[in-house]
mmCIF file of N, CA and C in Angstrom:
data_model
loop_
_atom_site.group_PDB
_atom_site.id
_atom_site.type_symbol
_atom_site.label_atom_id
_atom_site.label_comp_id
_atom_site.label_asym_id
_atom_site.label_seq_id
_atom_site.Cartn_x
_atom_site.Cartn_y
_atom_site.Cartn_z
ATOM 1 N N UNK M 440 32.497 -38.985 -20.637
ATOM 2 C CA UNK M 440 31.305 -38.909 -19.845
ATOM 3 C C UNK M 440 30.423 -40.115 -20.181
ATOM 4 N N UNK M 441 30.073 -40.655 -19.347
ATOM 5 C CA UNK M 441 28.943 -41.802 -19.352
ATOM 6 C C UNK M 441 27.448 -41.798 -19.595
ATOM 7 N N UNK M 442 26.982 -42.345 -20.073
ATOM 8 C CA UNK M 442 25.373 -42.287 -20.635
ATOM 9 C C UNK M 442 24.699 -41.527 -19.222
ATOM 10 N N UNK M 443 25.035 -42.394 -18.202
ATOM 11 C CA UNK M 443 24.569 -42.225 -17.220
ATOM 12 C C UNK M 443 24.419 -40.600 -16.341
ATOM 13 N N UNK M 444 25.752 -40.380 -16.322
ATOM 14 C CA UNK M 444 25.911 -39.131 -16.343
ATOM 15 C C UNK M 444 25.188 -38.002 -17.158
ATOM 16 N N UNK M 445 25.337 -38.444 -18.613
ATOM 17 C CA UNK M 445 24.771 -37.368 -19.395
ATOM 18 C C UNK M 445 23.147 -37.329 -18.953
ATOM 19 N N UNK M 446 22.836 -38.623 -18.499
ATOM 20 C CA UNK M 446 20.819 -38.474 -18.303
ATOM 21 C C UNK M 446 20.899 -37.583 -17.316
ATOM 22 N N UNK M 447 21.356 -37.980 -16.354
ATOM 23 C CA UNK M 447 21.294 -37.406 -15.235
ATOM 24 C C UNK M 447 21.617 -35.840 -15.184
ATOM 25 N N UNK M 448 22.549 -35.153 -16.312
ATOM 26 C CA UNK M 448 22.270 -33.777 -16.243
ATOM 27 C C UNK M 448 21.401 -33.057 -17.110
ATOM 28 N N UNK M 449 20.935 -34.308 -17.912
ATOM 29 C CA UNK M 449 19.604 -33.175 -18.559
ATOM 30 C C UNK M 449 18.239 -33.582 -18.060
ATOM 31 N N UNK M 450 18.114 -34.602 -16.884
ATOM 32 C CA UNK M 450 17.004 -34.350 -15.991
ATOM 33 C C UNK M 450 17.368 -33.790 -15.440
ATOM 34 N N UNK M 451 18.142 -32.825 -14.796
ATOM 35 C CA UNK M 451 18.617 -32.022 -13.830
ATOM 36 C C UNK M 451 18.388 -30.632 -14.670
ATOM 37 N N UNK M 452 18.861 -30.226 -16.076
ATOM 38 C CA UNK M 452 18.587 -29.373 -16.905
ATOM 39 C C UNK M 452 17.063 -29.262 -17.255
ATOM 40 N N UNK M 453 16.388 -30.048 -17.400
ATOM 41 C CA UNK M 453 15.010 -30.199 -17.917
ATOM 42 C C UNK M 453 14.089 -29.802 -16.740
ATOM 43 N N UNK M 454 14.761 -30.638 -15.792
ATOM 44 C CA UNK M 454 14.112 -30.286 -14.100
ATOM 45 C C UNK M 454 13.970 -28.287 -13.596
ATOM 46 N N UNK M 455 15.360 -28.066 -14.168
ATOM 47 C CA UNK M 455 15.582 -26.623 -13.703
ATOM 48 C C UNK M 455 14.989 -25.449 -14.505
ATOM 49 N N UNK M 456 14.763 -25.581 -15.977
ATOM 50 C CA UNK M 456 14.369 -25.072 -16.804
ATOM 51 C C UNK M 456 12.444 -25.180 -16.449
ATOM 52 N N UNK M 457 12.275 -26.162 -16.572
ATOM 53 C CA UNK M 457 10.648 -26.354 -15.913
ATOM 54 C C UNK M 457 10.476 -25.446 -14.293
ATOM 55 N N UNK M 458 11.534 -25.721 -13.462
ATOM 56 C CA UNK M 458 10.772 -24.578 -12.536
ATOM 57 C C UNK M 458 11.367 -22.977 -12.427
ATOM 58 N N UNK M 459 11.926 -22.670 -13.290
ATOM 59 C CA UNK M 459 12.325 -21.296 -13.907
ATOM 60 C C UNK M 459 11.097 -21.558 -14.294
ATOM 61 N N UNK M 460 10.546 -21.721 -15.792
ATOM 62 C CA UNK M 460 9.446 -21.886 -16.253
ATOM 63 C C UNK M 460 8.130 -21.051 -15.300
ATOM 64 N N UNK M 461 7.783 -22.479 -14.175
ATOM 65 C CA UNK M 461 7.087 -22.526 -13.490
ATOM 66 C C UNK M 461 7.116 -21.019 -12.613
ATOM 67 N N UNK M 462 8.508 -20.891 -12.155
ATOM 68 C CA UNK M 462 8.217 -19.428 -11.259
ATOM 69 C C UNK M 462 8.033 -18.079 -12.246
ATOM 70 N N UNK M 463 7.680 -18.693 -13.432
ATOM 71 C CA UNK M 463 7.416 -17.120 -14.279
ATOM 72 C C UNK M 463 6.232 -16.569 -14.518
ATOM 73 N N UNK M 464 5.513 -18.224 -14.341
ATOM 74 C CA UNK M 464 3.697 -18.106 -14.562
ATOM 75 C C UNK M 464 3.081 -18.203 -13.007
ATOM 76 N N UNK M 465 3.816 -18.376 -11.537
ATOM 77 C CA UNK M 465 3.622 -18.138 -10.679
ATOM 78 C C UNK M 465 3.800 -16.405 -10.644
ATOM 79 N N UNK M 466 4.213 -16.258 -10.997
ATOM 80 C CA UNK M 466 5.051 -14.510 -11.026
ATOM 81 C C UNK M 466 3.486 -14.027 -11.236
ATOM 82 N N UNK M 467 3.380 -13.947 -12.596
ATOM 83 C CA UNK M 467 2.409 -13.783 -13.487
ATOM 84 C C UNK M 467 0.916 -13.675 -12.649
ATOM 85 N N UNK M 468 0.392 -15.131 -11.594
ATOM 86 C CA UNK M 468 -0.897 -14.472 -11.754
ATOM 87 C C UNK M 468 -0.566 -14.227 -10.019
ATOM 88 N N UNK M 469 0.564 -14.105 -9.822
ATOM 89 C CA UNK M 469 0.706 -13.412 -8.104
ATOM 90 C C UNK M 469 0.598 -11.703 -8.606
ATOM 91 N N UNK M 470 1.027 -11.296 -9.405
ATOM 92 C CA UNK M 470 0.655 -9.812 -9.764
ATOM 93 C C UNK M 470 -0.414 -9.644 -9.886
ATOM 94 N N UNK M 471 -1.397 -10.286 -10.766
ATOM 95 C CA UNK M 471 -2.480 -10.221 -10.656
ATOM 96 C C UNK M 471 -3.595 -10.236 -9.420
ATOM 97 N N UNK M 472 -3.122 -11.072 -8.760
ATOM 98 C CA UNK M 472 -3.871 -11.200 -7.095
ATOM 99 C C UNK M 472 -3.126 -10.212 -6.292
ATOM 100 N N UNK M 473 -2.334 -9.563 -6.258
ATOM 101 C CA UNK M 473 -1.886 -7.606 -6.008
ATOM 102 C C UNK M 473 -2.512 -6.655 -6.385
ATOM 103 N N UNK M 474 -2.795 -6.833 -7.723
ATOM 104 C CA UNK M 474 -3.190 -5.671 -8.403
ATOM 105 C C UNK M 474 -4.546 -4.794 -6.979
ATOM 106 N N UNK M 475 -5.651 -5.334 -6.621
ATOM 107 C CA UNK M 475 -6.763 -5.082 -5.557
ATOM 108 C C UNK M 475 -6.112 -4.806 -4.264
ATOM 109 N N UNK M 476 -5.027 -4.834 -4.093
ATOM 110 C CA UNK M 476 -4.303 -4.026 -2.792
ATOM 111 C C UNK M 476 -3.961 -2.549 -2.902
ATOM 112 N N UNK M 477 -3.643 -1.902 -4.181
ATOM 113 C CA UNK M 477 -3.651 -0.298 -4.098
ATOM 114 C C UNK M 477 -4.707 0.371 -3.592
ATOM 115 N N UNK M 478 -4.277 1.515 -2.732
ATOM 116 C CA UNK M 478 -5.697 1.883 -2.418
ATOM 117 C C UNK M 478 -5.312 2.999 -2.754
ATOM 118 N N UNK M 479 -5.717 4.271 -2.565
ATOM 119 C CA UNK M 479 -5.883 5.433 -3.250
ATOM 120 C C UNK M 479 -6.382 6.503 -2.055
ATOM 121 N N UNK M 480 -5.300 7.642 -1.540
ATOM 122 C CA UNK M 480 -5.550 8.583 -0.658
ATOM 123 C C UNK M 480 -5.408 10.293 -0.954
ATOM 124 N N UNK M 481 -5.945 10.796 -0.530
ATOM 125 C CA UNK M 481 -5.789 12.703 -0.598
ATOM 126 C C UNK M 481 -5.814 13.128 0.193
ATOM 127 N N UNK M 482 -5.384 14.303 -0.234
ATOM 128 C CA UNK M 482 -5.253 15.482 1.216
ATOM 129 C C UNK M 482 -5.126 16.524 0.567
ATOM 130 N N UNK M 483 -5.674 17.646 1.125
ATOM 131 C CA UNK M 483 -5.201 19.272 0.748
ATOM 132 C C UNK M 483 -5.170 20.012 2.534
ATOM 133 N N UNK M 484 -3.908 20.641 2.572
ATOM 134 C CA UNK M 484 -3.302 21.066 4.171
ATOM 135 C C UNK M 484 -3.245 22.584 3.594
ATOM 136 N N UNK M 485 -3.988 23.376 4.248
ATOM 137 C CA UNK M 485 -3.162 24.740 4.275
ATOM 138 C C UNK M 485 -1.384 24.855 5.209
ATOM 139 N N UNK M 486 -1.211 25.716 4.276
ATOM 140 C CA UNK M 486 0.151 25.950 4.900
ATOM 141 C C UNK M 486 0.520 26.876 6.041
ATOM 142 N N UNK M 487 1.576 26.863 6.738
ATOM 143 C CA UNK M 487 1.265 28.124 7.902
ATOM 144 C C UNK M 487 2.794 28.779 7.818
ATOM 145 N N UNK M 488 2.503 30.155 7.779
ATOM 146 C CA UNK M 488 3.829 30.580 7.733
ATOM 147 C C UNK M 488 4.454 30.396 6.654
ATOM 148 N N UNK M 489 4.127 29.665 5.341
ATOM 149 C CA UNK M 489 5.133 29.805 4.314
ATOM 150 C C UNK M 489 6.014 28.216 4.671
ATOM 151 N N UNK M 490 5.522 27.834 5.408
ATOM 152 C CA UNK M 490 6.478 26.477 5.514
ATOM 153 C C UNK M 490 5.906 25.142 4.884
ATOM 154 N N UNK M 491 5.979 24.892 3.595
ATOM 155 C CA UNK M 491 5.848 24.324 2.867
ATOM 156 C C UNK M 491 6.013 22.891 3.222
ATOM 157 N N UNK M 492 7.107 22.737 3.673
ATOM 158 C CA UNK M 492 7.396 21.271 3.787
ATOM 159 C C UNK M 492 6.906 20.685 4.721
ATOM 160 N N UNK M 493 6.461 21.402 6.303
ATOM 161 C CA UNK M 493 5.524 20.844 6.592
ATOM 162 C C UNK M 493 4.022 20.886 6.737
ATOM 163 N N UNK M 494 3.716 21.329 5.728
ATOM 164 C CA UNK M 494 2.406 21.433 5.311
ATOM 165 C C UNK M 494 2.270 20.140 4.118
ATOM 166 N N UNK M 495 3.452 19.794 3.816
ATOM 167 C CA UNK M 495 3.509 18.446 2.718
ATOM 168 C C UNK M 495 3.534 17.098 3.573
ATOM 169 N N UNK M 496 4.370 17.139 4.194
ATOM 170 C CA UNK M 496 4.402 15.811 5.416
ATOM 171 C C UNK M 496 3.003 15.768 5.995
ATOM 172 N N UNK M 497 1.731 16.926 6.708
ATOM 173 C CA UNK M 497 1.083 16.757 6.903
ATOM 174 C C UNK M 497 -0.139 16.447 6.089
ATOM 175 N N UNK M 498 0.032 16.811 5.290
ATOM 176 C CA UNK M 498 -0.970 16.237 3.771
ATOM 177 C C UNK M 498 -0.456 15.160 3.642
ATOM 178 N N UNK M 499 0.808 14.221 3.598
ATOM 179 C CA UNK M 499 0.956 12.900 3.561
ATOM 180 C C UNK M 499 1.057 12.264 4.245
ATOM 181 N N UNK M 500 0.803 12.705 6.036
ATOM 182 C CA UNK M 500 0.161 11.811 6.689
ATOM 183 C C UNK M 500 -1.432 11.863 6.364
ATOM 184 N N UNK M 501 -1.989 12.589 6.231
ATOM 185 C CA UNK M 501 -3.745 12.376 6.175
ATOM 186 C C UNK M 501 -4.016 12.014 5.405
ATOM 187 N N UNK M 502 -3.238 12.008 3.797
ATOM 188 C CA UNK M 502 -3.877 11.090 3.296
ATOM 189 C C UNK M 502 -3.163 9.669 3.182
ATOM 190 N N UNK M 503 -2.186 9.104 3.995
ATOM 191 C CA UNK M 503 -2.097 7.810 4.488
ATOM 192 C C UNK M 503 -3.692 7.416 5.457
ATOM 193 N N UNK M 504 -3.839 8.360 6.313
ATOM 194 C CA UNK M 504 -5.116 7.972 7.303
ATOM 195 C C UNK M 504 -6.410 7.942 6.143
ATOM 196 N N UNK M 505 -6.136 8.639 4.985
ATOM 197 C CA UNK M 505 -7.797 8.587 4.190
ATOM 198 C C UNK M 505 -7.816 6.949 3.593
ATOM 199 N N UNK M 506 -6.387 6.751 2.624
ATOM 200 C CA UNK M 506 -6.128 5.328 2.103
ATOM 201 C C UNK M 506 -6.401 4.656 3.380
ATOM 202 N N UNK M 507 -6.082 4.254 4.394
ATOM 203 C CA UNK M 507 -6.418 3.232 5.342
ATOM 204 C C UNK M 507 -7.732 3.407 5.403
ATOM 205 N N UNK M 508 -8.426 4.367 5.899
ATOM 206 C CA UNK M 508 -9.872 4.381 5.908
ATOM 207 C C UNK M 508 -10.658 3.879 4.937
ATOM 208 N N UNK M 509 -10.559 3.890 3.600
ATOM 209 C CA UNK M 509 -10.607 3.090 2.491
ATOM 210 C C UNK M 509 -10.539 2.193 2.711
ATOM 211 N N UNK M 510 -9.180 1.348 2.937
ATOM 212 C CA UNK M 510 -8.615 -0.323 2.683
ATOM 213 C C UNK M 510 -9.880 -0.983 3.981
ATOM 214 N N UNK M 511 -9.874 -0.524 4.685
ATOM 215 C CA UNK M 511 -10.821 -0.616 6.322
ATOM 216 C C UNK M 511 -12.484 -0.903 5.669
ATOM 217 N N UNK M 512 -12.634 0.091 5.147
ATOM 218 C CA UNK M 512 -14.156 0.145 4.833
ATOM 219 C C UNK M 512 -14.007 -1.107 3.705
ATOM 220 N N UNK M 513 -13.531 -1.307 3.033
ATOM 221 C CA UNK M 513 -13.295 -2.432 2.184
ATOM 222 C C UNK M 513 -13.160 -3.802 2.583
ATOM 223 N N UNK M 514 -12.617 -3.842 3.621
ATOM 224 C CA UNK M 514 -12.297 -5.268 4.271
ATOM 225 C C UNK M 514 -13.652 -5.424 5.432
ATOM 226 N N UNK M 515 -14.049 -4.550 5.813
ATOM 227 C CA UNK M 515 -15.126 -4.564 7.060
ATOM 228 C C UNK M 515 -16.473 -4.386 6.632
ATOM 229 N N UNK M 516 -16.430 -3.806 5.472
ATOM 230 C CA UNK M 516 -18.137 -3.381 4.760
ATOM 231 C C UNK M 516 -18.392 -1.667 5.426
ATOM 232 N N UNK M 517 -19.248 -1.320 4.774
ATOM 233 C CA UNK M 517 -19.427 -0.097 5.242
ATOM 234 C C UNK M 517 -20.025 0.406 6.440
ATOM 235 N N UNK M 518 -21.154 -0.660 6.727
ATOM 236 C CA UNK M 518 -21.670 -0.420 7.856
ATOM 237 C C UNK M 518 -21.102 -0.566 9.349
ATOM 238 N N UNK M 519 -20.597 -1.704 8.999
ATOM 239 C CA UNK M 519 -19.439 -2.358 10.297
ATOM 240 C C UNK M 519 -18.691 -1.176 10.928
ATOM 241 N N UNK M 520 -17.983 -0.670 9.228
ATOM 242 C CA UNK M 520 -16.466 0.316 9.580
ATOM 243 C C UNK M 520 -17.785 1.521 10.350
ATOM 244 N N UNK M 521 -18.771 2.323 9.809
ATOM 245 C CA UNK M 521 -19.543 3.270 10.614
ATOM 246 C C UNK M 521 -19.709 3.259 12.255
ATOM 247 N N UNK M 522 -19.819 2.051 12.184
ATOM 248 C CA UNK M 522 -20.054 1.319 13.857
ATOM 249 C C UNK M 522 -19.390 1.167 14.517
ATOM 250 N N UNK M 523 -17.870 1.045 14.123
ATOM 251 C CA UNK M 523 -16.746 0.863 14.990
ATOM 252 C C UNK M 523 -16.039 1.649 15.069
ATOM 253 N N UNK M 524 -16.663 2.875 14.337
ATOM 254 C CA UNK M 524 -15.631 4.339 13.927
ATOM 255 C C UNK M 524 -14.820 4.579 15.603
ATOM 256 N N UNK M 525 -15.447 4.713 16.333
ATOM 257 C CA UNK M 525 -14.402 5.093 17.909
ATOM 258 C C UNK M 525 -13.357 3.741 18.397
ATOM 259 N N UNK M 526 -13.568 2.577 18.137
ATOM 260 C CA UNK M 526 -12.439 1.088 18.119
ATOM 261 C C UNK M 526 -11.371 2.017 17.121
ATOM 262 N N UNK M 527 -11.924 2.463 15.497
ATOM 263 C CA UNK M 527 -10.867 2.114 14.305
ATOM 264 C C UNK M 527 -9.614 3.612 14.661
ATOM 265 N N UNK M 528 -10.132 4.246 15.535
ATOM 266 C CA UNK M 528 -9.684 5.491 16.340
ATOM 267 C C UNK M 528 -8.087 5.547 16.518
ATOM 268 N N UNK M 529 -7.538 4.394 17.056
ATOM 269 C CA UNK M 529 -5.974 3.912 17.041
ATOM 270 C C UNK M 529 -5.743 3.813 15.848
ATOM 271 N N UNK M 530 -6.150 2.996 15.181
ATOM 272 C CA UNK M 530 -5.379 2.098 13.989
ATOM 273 C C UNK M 530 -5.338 3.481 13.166
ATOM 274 N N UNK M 531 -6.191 4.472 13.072
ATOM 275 C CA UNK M 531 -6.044 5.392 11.737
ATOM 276 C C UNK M 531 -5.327 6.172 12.457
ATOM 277 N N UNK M 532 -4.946 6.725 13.935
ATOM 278 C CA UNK M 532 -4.026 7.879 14.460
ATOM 279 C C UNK M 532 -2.929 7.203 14.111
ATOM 280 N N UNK M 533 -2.278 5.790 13.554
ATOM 281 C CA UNK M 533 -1.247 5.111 13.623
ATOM 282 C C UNK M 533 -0.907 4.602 12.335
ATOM 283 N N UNK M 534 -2.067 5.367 11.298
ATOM 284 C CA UNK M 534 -1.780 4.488 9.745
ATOM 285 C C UNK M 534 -0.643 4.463 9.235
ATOM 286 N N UNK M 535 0.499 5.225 9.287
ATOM 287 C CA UNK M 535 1.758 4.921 8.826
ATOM 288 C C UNK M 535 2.650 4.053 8.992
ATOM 289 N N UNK M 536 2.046 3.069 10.583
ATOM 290 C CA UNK M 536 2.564 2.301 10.965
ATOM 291 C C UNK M 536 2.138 0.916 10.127
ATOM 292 N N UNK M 537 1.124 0.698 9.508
ATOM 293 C CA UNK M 537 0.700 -0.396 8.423
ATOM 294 C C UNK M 537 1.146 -0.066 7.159
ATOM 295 N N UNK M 538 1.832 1.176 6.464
ATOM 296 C CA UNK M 538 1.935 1.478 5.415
ATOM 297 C C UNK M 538 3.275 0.777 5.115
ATOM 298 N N UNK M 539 2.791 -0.529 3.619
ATOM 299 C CA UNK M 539 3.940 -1.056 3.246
ATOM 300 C C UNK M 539 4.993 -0.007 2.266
ATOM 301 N N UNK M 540 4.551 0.614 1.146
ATOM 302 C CA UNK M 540 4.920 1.441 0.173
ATOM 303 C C UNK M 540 4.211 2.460 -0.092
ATOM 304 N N UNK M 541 4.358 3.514 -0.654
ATOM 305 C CA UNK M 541 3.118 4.632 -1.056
ATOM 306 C C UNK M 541 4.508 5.004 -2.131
ATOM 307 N N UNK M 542 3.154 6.065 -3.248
ATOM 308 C CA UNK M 542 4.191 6.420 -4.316
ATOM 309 C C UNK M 542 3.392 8.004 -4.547
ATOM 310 N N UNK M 543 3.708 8.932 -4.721
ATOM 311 C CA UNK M 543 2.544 10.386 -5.235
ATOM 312 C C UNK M 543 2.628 9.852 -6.397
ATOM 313 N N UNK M 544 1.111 10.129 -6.300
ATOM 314 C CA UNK M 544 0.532 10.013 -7.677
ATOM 315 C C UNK M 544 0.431 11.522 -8.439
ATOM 316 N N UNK M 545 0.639 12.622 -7.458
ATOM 317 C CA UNK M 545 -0.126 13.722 -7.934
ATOM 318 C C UNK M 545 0.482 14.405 -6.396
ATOM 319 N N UNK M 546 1.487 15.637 -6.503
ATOM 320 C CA UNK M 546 1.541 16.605 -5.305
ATOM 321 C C UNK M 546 1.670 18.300 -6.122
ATOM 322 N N UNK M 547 0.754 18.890 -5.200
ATOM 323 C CA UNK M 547 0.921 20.369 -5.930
ATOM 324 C C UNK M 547 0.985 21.336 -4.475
ATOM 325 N N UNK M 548 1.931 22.318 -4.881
ATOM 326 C CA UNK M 548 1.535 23.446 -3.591
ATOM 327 C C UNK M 548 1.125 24.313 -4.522
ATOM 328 N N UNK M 549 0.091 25.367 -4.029
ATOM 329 C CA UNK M 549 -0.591 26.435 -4.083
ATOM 330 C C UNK M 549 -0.182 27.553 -3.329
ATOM 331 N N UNK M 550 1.279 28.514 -3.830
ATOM 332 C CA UNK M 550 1.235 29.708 -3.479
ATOM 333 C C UNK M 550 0.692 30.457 -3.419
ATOM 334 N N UNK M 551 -1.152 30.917 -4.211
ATOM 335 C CA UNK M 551 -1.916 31.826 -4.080
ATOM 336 C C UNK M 551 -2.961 31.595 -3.511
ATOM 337 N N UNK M 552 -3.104 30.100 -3.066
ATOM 338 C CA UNK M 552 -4.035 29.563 -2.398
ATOM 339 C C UNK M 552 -3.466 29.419 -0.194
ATOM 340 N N UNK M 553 -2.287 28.944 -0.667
ATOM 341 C CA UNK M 553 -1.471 28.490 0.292
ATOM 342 C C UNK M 553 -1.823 27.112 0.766
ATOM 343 N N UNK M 554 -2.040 26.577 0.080
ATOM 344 C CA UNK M 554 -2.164 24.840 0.232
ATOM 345 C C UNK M 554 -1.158 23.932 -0.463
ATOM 346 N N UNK M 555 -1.123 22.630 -0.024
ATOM 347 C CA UNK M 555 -0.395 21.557 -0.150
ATOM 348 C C UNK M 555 -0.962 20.637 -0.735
ATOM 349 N N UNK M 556 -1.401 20.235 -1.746
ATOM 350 C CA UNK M 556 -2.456 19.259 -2.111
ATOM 351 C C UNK M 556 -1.410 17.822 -2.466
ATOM 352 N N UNK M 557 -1.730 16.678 -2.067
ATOM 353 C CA UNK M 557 -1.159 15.504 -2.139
ATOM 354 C C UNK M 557 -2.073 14.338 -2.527
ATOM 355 N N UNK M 558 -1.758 13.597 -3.614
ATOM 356 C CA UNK M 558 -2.937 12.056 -3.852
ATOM 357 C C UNK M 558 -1.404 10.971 -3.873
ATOM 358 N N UNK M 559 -1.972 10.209 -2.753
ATOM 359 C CA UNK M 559 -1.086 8.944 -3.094
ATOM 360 C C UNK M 559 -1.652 7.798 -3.444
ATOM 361 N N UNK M 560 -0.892 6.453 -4.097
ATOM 362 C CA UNK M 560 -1.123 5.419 -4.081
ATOM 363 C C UNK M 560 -0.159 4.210 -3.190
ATOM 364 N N UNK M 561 -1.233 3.438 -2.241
ATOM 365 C CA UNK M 561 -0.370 2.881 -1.038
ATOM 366 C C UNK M 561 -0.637 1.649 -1.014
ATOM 367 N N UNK M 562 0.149 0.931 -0.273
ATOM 368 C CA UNK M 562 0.119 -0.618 -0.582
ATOM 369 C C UNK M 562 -0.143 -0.915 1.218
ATOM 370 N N UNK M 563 -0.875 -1.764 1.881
ATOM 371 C CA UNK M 563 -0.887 -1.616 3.031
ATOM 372 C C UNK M 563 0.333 -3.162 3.403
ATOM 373 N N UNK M 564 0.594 -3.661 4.790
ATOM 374 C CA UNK M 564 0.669 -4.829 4.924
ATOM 375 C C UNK M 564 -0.708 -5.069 5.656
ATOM 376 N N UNK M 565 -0.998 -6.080 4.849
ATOM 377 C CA UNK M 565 -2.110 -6.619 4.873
ATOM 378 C C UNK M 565 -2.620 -7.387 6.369
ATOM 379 N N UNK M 566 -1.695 -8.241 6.599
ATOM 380 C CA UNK M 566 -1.665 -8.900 7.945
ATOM 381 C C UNK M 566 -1.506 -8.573 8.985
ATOM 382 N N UNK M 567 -1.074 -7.038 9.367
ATOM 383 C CA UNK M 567 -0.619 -6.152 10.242
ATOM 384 C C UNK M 567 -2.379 -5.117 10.517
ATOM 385 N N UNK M 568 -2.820 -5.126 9.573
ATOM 386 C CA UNK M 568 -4.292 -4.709 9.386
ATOM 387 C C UNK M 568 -5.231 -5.369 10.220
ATOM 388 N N UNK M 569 -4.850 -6.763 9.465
ATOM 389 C CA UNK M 569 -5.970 -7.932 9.765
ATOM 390 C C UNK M 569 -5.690 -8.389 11.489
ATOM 391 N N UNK M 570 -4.606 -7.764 12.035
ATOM 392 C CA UNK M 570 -4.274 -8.564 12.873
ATOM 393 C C UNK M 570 -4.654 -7.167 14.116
ATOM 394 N N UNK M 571 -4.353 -6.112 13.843
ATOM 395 C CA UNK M 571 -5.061 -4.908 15.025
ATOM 396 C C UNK M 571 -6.619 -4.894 14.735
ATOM 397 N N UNK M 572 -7.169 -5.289 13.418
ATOM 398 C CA UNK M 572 -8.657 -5.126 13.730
ATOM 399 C C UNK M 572 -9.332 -6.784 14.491
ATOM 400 N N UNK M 573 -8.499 -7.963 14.473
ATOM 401 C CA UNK M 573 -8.645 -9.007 15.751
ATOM 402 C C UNK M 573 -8.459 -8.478 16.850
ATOM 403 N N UNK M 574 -7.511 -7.117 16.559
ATOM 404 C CA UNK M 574 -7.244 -7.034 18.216
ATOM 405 C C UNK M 574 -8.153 -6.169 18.841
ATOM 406 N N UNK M 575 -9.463 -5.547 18.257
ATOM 407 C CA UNK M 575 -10.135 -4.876 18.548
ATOM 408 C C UNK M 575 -11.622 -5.810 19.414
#
């Protein structure tokens, strides 16, 4: 192998190792600029009939619609979101349709109560948000 050669693969090694490097501390403060996207939703559904499961689906749609109502009032200010409550009318009958991830944080049914109680944590897409409240 030739001098030449050998430079040439440990700038190529040195090169590759630096942006490994580099995409680890990109990693690093892109989590950090995430972290302010969880938003945080609830619900408690009475149940009907003993049918549990959908008394759970409906507690986790409403509180998808509470987290959006949140992420909304957050991005718009409070007063705005008050004012436009009959515009934001679609976007929250449709919040599942912006929902990137959700995880339960917390689900309980209440056999002596007969409720469904559900808290999630949800990640929205962000641009899908930003882009029906332009369209308003």
């Amino acid at each position: 192998m030739s001098t030449t050669s050998c430079r040439c693969f440990l700038s190529f090694l040195v090169g590759f190792l630096l942006l490994i490097a580099g995409g680890f501390f990109n990693a690093e403060v892109f989590a950090q600029q995430k972290l302010g996207d969880v938003y945080e939703g609830a619900a408690t559904v009475q149940v009907q009939g003993e049918n549990y499961v959908v008394a759970r689906k409906k507690a986790v749609n409403l509180a998808l619609k509470n987290g959006l109502e949140e992420a909304l009032k957050e991005a718009m200010g409070e007063d705005e979101f008050e004012a436009s409550q009959r515009d934001l009318r679609k976007i929250l009958r449709r919040a599942s349709h912006y929902v990137k991830s959700y995880r339960f944080a917390e689900a309980h049914d209440d056999p002596f109560e007969k409720t469904s109680e559900v808290r999630l944590e949800m990640r929205f897409f962000s641009s899908a948000v930003r882009q029906a409240l332009a369209g308003l």
